[in-house]
Coordinates of C-alpha atoms and ligand atoms in Angstrom, one line a residue:
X1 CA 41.7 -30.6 143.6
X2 CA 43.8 -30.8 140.5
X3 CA 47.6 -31.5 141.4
X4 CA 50.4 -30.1 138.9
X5 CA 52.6 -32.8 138.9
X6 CA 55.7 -32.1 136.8
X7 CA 58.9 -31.6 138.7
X8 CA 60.7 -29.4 135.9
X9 CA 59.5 -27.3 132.5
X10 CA 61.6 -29.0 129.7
X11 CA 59.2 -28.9 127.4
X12 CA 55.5 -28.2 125.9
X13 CA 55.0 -31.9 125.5
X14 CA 54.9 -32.4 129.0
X15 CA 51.3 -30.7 129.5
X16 CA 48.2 -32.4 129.2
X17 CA 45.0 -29.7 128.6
X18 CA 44.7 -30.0 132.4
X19 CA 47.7 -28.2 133.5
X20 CA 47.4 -25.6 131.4
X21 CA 44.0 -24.6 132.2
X22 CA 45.4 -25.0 135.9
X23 CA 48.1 -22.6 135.1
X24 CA 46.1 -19.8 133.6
X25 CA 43.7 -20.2 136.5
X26 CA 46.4 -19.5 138.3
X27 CA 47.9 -16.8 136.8
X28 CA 44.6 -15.1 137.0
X29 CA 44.8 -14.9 140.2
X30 CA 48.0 -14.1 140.5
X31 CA 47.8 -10.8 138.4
X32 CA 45.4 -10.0 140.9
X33 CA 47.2 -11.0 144.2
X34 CA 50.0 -8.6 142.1
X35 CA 48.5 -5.4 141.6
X36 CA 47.0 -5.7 145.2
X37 CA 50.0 -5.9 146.2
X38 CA 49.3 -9.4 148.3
X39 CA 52.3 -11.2 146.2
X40 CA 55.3 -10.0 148.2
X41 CA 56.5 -12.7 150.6
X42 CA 55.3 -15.8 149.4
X43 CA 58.6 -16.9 148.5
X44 CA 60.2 -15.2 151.0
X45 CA 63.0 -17.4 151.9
X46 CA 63.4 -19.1 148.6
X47 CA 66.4 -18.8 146.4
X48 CA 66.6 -19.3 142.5
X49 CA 70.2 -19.7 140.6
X50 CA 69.6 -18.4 137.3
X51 CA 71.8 -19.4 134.7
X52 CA 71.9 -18.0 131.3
X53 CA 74.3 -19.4 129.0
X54 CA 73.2 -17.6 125.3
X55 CA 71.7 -13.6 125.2
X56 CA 68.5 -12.7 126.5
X57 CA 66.2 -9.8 127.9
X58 CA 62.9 -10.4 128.7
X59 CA 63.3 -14.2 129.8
X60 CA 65.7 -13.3 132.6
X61 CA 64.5 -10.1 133.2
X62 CA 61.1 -11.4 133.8
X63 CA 61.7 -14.4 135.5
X64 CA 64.0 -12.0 138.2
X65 CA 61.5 -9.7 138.4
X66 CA 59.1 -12.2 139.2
X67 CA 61.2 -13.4 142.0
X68 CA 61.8 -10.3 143.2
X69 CA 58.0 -9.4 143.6
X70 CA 57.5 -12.9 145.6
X71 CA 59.8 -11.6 147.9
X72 CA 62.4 -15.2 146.9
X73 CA 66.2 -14.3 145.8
X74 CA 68.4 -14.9 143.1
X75 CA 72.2 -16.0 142.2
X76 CA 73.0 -15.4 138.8
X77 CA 75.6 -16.5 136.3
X78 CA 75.3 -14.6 132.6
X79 CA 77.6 -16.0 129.5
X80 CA 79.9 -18.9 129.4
X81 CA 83.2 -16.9 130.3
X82 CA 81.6 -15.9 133.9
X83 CA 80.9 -19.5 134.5
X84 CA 83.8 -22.4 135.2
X85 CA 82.6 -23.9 132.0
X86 CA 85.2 -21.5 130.2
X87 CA 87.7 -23.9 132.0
X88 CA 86.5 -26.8 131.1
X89 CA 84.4 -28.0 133.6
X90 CA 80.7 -29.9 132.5
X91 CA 77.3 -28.7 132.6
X92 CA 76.7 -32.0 135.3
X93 CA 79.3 -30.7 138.0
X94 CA 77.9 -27.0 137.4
X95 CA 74.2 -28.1 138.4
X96 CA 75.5 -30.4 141.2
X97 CA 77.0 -26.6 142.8
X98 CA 73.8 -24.4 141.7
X99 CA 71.7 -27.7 143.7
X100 CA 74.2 -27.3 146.8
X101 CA 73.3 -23.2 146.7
X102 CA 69.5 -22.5 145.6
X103 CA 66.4 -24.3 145.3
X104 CA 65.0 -23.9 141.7
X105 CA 67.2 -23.1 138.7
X106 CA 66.2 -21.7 135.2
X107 CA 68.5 -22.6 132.8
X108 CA 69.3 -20.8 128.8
X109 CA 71.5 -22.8 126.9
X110 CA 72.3 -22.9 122.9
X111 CA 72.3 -26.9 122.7
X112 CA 69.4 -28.3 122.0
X113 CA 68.5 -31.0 125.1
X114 CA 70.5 -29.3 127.5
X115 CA 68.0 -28.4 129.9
X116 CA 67.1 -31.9 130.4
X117 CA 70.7 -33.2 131.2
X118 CA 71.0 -30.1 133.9
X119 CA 67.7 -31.6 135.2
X120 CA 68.5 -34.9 135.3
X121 CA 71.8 -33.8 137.4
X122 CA 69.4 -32.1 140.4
X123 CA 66.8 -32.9 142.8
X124 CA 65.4 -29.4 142.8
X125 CA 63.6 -28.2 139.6
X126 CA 64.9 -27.1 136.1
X127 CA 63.0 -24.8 134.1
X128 CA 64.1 -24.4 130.5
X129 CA 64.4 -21.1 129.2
X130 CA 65.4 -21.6 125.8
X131 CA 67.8 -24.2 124.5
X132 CA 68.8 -23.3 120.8
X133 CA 66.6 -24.5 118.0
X134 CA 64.9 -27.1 120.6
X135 CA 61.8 -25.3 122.7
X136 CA 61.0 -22.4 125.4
X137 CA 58.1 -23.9 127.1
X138 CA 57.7 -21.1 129.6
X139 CA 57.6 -18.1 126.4
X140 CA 55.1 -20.5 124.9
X141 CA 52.7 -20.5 128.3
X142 CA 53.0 -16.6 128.5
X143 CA 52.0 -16.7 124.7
X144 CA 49.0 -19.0 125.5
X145 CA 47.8 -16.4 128.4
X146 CA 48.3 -13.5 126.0
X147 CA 46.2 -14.8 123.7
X148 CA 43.5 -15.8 126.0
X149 CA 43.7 -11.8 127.8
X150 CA 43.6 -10.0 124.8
X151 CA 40.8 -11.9 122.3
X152 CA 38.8 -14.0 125.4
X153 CA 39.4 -17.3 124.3
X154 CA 41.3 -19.8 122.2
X155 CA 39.1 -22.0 120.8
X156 CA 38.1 -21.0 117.4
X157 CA 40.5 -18.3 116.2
X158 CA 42.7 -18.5 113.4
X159 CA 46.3 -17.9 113.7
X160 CA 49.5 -17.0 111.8
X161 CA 52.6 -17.8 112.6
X162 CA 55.3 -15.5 110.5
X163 CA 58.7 -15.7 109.6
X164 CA 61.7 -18.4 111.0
X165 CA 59.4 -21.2 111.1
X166 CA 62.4 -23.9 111.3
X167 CA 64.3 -22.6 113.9
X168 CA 62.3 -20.6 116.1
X169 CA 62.0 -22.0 119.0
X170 CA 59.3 -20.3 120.5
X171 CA 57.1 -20.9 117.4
X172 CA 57.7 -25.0 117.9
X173 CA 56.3 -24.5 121.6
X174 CA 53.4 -22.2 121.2
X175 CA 52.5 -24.5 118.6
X176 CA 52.7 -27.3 120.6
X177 CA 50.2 -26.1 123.1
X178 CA 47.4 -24.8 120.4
X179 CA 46.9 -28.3 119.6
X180 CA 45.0 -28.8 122.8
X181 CA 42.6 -26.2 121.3
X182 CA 40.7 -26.2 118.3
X183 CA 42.3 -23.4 116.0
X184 CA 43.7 -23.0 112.8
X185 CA 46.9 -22.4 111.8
X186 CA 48.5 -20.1 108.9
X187 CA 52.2 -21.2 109.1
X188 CA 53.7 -18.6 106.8
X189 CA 57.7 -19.0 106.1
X190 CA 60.1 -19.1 102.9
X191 CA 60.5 -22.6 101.7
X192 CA 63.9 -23.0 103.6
X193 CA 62.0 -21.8 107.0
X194 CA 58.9 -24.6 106.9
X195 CA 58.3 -25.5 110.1
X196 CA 60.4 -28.9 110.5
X197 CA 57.9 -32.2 109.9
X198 CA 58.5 -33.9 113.4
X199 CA 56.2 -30.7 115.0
X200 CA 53.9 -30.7 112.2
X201 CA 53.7 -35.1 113.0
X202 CA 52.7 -34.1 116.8
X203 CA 50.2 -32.4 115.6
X204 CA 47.8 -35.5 114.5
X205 CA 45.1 -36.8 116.7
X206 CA 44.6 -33.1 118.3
X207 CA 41.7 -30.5 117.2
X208 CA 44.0 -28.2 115.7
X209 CA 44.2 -27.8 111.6
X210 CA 46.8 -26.1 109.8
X211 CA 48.3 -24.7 106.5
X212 CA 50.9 -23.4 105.0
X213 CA 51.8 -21.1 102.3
X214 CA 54.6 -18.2 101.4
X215 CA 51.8 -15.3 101.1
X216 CA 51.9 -12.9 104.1
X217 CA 48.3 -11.6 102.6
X218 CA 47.0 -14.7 104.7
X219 CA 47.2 -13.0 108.0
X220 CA 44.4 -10.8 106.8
X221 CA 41.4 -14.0 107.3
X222 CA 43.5 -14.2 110.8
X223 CA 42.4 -13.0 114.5
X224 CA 46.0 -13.6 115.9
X225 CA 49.3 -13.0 113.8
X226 CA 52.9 -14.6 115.5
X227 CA 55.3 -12.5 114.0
X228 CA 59.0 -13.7 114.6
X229 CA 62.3 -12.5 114.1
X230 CA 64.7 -14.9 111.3
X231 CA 67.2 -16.5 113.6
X232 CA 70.6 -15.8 112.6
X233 CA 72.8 -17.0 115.0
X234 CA 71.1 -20.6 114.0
X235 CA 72.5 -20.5 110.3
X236 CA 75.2 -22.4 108.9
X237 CA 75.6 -20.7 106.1
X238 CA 75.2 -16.8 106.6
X239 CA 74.4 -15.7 102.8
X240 CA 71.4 -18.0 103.3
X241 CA 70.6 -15.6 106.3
X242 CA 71.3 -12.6 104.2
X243 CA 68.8 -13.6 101.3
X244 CA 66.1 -14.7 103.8
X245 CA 66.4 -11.7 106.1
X246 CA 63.9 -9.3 104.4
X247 CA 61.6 -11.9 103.1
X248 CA 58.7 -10.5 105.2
X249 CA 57.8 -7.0 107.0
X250 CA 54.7 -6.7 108.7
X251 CA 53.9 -3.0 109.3
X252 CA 51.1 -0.8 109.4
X253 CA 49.4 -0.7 106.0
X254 CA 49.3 -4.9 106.2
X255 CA 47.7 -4.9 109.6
X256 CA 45.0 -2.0 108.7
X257 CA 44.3 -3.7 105.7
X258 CA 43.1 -7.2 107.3
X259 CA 39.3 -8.2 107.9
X260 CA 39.7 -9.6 111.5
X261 CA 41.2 -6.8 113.4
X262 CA 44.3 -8.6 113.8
X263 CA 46.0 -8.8 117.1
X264 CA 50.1 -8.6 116.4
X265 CA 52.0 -11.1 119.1
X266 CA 56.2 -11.0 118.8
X267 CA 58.2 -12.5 121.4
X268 CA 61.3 -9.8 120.8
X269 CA 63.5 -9.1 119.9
X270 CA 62.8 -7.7 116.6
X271 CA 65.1 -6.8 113.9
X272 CA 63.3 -6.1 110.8
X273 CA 60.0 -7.8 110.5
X274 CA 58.1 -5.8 112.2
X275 CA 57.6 -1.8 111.8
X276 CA 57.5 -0.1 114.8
X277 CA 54.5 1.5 112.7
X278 CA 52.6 -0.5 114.1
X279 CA 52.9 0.4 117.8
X280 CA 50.6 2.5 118.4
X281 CA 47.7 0.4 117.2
X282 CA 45.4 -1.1 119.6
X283 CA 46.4 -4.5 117.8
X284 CA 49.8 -4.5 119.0
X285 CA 50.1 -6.8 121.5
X286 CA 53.6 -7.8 121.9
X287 CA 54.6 -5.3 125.0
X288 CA 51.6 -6.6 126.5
X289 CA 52.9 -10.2 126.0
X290 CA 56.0 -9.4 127.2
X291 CA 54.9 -7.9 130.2
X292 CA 52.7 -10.5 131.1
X293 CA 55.4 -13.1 131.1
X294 CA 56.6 -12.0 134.7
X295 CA 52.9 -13.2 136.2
X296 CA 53.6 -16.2 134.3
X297 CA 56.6 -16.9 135.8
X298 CA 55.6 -15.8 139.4
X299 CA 52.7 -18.6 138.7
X300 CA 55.9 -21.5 138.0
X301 CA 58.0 -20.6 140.3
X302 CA 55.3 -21.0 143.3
X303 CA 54.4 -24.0 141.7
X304 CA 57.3 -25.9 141.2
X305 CA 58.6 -24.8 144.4
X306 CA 54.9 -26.3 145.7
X307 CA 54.0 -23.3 147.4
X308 CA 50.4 -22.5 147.3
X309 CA 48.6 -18.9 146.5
X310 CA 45.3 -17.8 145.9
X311 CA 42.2 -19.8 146.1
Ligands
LIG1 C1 63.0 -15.5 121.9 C2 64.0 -16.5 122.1 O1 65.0 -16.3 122.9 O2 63.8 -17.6 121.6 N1 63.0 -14.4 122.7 C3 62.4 -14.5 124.0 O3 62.7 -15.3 124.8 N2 61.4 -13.6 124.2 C4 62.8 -15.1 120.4 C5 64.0 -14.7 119.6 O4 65.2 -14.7 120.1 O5 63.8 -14.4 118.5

């Protein structure tokens, strides 16, 4: 029997091919054990702190909901000026109280390498839910499973990657976890949005080929496009933001025109990259994708917390 063996999710490094075949096994059974009904109660007991230190929806929404419908519990601190951090106290002492009180923690952050210093603070596991520009390991997971429930399978298809290519941080972790298959990649950014070298460098030695150009005609010879939303709040220098924040918009006429039936992935929130034109297409995926991050989630909590469900 295969044993996950990762205390905490930092990062999409972490996984060898193994875990995640292990993990959307799992969640396969778990979005049955879900609309059984069967998955209340198997973290009955069990309480999660979840801490989010920078704006989100769907991560924290999802990964409550998830807890919820295990039947676990959740404390909760949103936003810096909630949390004793406003007076000056250290991300350290904070994770030594959220250890004393619950028994996993997810953590949101807008420092790069945060989630790793709350983890190394704890003995009960960290899950990183975003820290800034760095990675979201669980959004890339739930990405992976979309993929594989809407088009069957991963080997093989050829996927585009839209938009904030340098900062995204979702972008660096999905990517990160198609290199265990073999697919090819259209990374399509402005020149100031390439994805940064050091992911592109991790990329050697696995099956997966890539790459790049400006023209958002290449999502057309694509059977998966990964449209994403330019980062502001990452900028240093906001006119940059203003120049780059219409360079693409993916909306209906683009995604009827392509030979592949392309299916439209967008973590969300988005601002004006993609047309809500599209939504009523059979190729838009990203409610779906968002939606299925809460089986995801259920599927790391139990596991991290080490306790079994399903077969
Ligand atoms: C993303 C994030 O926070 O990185 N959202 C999410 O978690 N679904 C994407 C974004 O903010 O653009």
């Amino acid at each position: 029997m295969f044993e996950f063996k990762h205390k905490n999710i930092l990062d999409t490094d972490q996984f060898s091919k193994e875990d995640l075949d292990f993990l959307i096994t799992k969640t396969k059974q778990m979005e049955k054990l879900l609309e059984s009904g069967k998955s209340f109660g198997i973290l009955r007991g069990k309480l999660l702190a979840s801490l989010f230190f920078e704006a989100s929806t769907r991560t924290r929404l999802s990964f409550e909901a998830a807890m919820e419908r295990l039947g676990g519990r959740i404390i909760s601190t949103v936003g810096f000026q909630f949390s004793s951090i406003s007076k000056g106290e250290t991300l350290y002492d904070t994770m030594k109280m959220v250890e004393a009180y619950a028994d996993i923690a997810i953590i949101r952050h807008p420092v790069e390498g945060s989630s790793r210093i709350a983890a190394g603070a704890v003995s009960i596991p960290v899950i990183n839910a975003g820290d800034g520009a760095g990675q979201h390991p669980t959004q890339a997971l739930l990405d992976l499973y979309t993929i594989i429930s809407e088009k069957g399978t991963i080997d093989g298809l050829s996927i585009a990657f839209i938009g904030d290519l340098k900062y995204g941080r979702t972008i660096h972790s999905l990517i990160n976890l198609l290199r265990h298959y073999k697919v090819h990649l259209y990374l399509i950014s402005p020149d100031e949005l390439k994805l940064p070298d050091s992911y592109k460098k991790n990329l050697s030695g696995f099956p997966i080929s890539f790459e790049e150009t400006k023209d958002i005609k290449a999502i057309w010879d694509c059977d998966v496009a990964y449209v994403t939303r330019i980062q502001e709040e990452r900028f240093t220098d906001h006119m940059e933001y203003e120049r780059l924040k219409e360079t693409y918009k993916v909306n209906k006429e683009l995604i009827l025109a392509s030979k592949k039936n392309t299916t439209v992935l967008h973590p969300l929130p988005r601002v004006n990259e993609l047309s809500t034109d599209i939504d009523d297409l059979p190729n838009a995926a990203y409610f779906r994708q968002a939606k299925y991050g809460v089986v995801m989630r259920m599927v790391l909590l139990c596991t991290l917390l080490k306790v079994p469900f399903g077969d």
